Coordinates of C-alpha atoms in Angstrom, one line a residue:
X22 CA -2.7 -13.0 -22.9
X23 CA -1.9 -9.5 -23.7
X24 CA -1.2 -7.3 -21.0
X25 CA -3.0 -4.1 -21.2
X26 CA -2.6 -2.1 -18.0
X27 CA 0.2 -2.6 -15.0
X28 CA -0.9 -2.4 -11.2
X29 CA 2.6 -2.9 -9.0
X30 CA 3.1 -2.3 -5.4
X31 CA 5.8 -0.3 -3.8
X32 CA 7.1 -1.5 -0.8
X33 CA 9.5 -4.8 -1.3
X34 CA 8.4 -5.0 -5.5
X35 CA 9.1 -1.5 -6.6
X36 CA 11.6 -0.4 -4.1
X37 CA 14.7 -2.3 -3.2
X38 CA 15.9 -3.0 0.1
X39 CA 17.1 0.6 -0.3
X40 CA 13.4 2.0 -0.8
X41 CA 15.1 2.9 -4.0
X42 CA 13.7 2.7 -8.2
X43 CA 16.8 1.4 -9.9
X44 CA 17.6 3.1 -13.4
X45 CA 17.3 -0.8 -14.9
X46 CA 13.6 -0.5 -13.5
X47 CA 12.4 2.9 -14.1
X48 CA 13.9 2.9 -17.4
X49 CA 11.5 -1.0 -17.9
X50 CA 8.5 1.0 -16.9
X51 CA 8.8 3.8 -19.1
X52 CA 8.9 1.7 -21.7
X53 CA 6.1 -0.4 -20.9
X54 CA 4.0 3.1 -20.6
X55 CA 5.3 4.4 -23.5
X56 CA 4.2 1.7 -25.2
X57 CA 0.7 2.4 -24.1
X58 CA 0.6 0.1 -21.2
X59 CA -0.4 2.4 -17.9
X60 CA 1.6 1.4 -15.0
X61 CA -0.6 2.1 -11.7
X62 CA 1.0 2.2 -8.0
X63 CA -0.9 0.0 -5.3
X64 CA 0.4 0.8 -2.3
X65 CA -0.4 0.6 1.5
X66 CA 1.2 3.8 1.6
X67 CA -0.9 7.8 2.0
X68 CA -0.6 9.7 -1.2
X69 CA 2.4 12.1 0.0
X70 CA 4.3 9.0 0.1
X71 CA 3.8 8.1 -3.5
X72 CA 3.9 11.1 -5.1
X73 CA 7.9 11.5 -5.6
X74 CA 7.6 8.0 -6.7
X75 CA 5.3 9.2 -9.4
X76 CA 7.5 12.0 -10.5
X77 CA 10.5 9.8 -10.5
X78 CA 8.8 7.5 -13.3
X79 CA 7.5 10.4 -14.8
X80 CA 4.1 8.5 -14.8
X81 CA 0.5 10.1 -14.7
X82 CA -1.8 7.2 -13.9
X83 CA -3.9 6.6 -11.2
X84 CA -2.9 6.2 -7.6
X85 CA -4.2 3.6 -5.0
X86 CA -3.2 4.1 -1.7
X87 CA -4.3 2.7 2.0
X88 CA -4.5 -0.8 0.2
X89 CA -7.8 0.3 -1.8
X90 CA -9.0 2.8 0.4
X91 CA -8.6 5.9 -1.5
X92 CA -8.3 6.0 -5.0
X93 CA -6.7 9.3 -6.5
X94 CA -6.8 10.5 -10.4
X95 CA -5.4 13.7 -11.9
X96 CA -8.0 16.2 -12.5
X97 CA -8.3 18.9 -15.2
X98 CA -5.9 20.7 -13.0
X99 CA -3.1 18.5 -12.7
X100 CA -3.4 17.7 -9.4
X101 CA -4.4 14.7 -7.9
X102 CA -8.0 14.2 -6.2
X103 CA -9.7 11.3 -4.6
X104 CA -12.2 9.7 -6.7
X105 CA -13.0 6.9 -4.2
X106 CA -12.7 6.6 -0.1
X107 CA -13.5 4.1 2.6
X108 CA -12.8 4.7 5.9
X109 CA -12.8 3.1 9.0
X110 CA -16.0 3.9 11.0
X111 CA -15.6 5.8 14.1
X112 CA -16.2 3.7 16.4
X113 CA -14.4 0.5 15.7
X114 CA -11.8 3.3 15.6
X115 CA -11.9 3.8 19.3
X116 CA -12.3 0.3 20.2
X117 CA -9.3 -0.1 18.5
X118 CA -7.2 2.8 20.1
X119 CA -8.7 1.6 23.2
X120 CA -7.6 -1.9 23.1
X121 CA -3.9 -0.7 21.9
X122 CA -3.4 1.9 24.0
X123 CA -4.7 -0.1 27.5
X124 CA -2.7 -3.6 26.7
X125 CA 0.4 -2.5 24.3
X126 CA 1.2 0.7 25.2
X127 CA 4.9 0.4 23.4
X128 CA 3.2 -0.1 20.0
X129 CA 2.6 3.2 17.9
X130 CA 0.1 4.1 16.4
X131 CA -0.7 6.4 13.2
X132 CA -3.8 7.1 11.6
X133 CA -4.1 8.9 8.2
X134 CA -6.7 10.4 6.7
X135 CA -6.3 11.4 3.0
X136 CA -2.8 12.7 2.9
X137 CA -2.6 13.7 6.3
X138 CA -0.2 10.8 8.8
X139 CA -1.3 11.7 12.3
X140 CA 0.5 10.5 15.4
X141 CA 0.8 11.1 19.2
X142 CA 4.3 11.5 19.6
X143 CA 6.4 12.6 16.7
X144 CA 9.8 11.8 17.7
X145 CA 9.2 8.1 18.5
X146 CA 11.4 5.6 17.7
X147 CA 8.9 3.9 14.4
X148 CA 7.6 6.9 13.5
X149 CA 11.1 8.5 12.5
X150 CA 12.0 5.2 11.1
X151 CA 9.0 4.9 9.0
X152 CA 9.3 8.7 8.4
X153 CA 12.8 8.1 6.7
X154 CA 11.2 5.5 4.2
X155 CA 8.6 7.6 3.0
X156 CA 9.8 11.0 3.2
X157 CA 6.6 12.3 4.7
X158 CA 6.3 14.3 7.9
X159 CA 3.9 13.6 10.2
X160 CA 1.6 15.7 12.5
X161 CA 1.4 15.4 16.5
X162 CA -2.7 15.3 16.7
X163 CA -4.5 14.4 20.0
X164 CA -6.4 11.5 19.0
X165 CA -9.6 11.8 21.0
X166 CA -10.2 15.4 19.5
X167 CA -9.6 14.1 16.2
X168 CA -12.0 11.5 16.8
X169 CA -14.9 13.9 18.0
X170 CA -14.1 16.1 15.2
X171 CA -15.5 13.0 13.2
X172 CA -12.0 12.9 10.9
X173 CA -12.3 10.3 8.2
X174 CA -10.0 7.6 8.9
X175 CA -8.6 5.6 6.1
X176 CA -6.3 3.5 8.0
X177 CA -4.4 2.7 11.5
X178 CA -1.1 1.6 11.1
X179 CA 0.6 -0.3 14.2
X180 CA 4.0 -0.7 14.6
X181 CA 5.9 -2.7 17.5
X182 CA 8.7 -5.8 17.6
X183 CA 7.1 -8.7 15.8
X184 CA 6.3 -10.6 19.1
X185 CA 3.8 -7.7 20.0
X186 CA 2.5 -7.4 16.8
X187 CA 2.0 -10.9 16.2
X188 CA -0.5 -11.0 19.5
X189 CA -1.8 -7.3 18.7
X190 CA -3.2 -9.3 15.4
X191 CA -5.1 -12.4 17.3
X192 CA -6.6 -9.8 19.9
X193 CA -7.9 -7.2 17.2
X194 CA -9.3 -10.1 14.8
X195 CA -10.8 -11.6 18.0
X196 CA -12.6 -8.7 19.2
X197 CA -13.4 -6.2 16.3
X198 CA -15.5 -6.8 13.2
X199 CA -15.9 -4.7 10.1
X200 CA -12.1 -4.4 9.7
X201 CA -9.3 -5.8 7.7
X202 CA -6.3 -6.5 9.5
X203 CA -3.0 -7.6 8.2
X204 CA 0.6 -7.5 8.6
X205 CA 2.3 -5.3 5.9
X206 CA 5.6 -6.8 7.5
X207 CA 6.5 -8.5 10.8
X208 CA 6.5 -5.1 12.8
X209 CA 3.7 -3.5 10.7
X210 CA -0.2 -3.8 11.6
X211 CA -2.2 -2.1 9.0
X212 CA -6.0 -2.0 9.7
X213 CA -9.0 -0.7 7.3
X214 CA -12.4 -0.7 6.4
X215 CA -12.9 -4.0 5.4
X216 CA -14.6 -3.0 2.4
X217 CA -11.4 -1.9 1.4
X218 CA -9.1 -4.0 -1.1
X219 CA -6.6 -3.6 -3.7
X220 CA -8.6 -5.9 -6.2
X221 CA -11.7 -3.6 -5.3
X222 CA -9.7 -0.3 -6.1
X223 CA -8.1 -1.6 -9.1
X224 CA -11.7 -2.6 -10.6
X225 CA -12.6 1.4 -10.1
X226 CA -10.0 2.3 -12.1
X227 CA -10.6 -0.9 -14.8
X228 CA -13.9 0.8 -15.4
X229 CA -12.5 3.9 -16.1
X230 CA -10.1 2.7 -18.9
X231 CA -12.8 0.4 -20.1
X232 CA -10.4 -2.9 -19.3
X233 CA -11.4 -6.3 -17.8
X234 CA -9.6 -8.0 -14.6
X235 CA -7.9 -10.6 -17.5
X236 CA -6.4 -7.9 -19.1
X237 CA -3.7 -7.0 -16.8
X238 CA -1.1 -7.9 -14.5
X239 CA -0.5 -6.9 -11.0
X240 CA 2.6 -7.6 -8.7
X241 CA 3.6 -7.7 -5.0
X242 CA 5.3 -9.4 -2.9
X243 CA 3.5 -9.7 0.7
X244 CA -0.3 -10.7 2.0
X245 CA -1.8 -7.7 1.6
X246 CA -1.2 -8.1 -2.2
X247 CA -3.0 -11.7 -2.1
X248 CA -6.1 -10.7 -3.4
X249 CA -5.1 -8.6 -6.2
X250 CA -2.6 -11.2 -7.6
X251 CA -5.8 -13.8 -7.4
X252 CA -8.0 -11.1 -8.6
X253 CA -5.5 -10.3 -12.3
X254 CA -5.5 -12.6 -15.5
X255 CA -2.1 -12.6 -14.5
X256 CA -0.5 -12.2 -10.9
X257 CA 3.3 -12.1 -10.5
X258 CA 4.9 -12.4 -7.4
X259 CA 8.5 -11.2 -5.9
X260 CA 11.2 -13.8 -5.2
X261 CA 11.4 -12.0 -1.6
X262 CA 7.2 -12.7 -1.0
X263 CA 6.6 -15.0 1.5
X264 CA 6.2 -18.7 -0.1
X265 CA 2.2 -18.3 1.0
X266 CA 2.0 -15.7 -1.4
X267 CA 3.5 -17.2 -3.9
X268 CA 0.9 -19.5 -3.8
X269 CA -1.6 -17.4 -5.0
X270 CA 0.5 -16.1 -8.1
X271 CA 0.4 -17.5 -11.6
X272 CA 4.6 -16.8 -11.8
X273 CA 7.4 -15.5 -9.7
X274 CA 10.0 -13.3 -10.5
X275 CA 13.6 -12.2 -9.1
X276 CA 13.7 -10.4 -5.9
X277 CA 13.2 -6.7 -5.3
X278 CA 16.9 -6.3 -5.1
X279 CA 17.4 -8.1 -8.7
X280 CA 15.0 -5.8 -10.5
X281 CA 12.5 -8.5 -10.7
X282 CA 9.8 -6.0 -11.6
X283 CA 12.0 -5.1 -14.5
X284 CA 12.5 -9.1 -15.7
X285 CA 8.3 -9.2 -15.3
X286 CA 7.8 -6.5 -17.5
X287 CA 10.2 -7.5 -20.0
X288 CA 8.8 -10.7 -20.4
X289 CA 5.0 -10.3 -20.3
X290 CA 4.4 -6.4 -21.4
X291 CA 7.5 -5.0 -23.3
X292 CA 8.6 -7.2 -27.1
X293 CA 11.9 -6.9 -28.4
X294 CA 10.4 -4.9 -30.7
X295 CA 10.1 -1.5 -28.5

C-alpha cells in the first residue's frame, strides 16, 4: 500500500522515555510531510500539551486530543479551533467523582475541558509529576461549581499506585455506563464519553482530506491505541507496547527509546529517493 497520511501518538511512540522528539525522529517526520504525507498527533493529551510538540516538528495538521474527543484544525487565522467535541455527560460525571472521592480518596483527579486541566489541589504529588511531562499548568477549580456551571467535560483523568487504579477500573466499569474507561499506563485512568475514539476522530479528519481508512498508517504503543491500529490499512506498534497490543497491529517497530517511529516511517512512508 501507499501510505498517504500519518496518525502517531505521543506518549511512549513519539516521546522517549525522556518525553523528548529526538533530532533522528523529527528530522524522519519532516521528511515524510515534506513529501506530502501529513503527519497527525493522537494523543490522550489537552491541546496545551501538544501544541509545543507541534511547533517543535514545525507541522500544521490536525490535532486529536482526549483520545477522539476533540478534534482541533487551524483556522483562517492560524490558530487552532475545535472542529469536533464529545464530552462526558454531567451526570455520569458526578457519579464518577462521587464514587472516587468516597472509596479512593488518595487517587487524583483532573478533568479538562478544551484546553483547560482543572484539579482540586494543585500542588499534589501526580499532578506536579504529570505537570512536568506536559508542561501545562493546571487550575485549582471547585469541582461541584464547575459541575453546576454545566462545564463541558472532555475527560477525567485518575491517577493513584497501580494497585488502586487497577480496582478503581473494575468498580467504575461495574457501575457506570456510557463511558470509556481505560488505563493510559498502570497509574493512569483516563475516562470519556464512550462515543469517543481515536479511530472515530481520525475518520473526521479522513473526510476532510478526502482519504480512506486503507490509506494510512497509525502508530502507538498502549490500549488506548487498539482501535486505531485495527481501524488503519496499516497499524504499527512500538516495541515497548504491551504484547496485547501488539496483537492487534499488522507490524512492530523498535522501542520509543530506539526511534522506532523513525525506522516505521523510513520503511513504509519515506523512499530512498527523498
Amino acid at each position: 500500500m501507499t501510505v498517504k497520511a500519518v496518525f502517531s501518538d505521543v506518549d511512549g511512540t513519539l516521546l522517549n522515555s525522556d518525553h523528548q522528539i529526538t533530532p533522528l525522529t523529527r528530522q524522519a517526520i519532516q521528511k515524510a510531510v515534506k513529501s506530502g504525507v501529513p503527519f497527525v498527533l493522537v494523543t490522550a493529551r489537552m491541546p496545551g500539551g501538544v501544541f509545543s510538540l507541534q511547533e517543535e516538528l514545525a507541522i500544521h495538521s490536525p490535532i486529536i486530543c482526549y483520545s477522539g474527543a476533540l478534534v482541533l484544525e487551524e483556522n483562517s487565522e492560524g490558530n487552532m479551533a475545535p472542529i469536533h467535541s464529545t464530552s462526558l455527560s454531567p451526570q455520569e460525571t458526578k457519579k464518577i467523582l462521587k464514587i472516587v472521592n468516597d472509596r479512593y480518596p488518595t487517587v487524583s483527579i483532573s478533568l479538562y475541558s478544551y484546553n483547560e486541566w482543572l484539579v482540586s489541589d494543585t500542588r499534589n504529588y501526580w499532578v506536579t509529576q504529570e505537570q512536568e511531562i506536559v508542561h501545562t499548568d493546571p487550575r485549582k477549580a471547585d469541582f461541584a461549581a464547575y459541575l453546576e456551571n454545566k462545564q463541558e467535560t472532555h475527560k477525567i483523568l485518575c491517577m493513584g499506585n497501580s494497585r488502586e487504579i487497577n480496582d478503581l477500573e473494575l468498580t467504575l466499569k461495574n457501575e457506570t455506563t456510557g463511558v470509556s474507561i481505560y488505563k493510559s499506563k498502570e497509574t493512569y485512568l483516563e475516562i470519556m464519553d464512550s462515543s469517543a475514539s481515536k479511530s472515530q476522530a481520525i475518520q473526521i479528519i479522513l473526510e476532510r482530506l478526502g482519504l480512506s481508512r486503507e490509506e494510512i498508517m497509525t502508530i502507538g504503543d498502549n490500549f488506548n491505541d487498539i482501535d486505531m491500529l485495527s481501524f488503519a490499512g496499516l497499524g504499527i506498534a512500538m516495541a515497548n507496547a504491551p504484547d496485547e497490543v501488539k496483537r492487534y497491529a499488522d507490524d512492530v517497530t523498535l522501542s520509543n527509546d530506539k526511534d522506532g517511529l523513525k525506522h516505521c516511517l523510513e520503511k513504509y512512508v519515506i523512499t530512498s529517493e527523498q
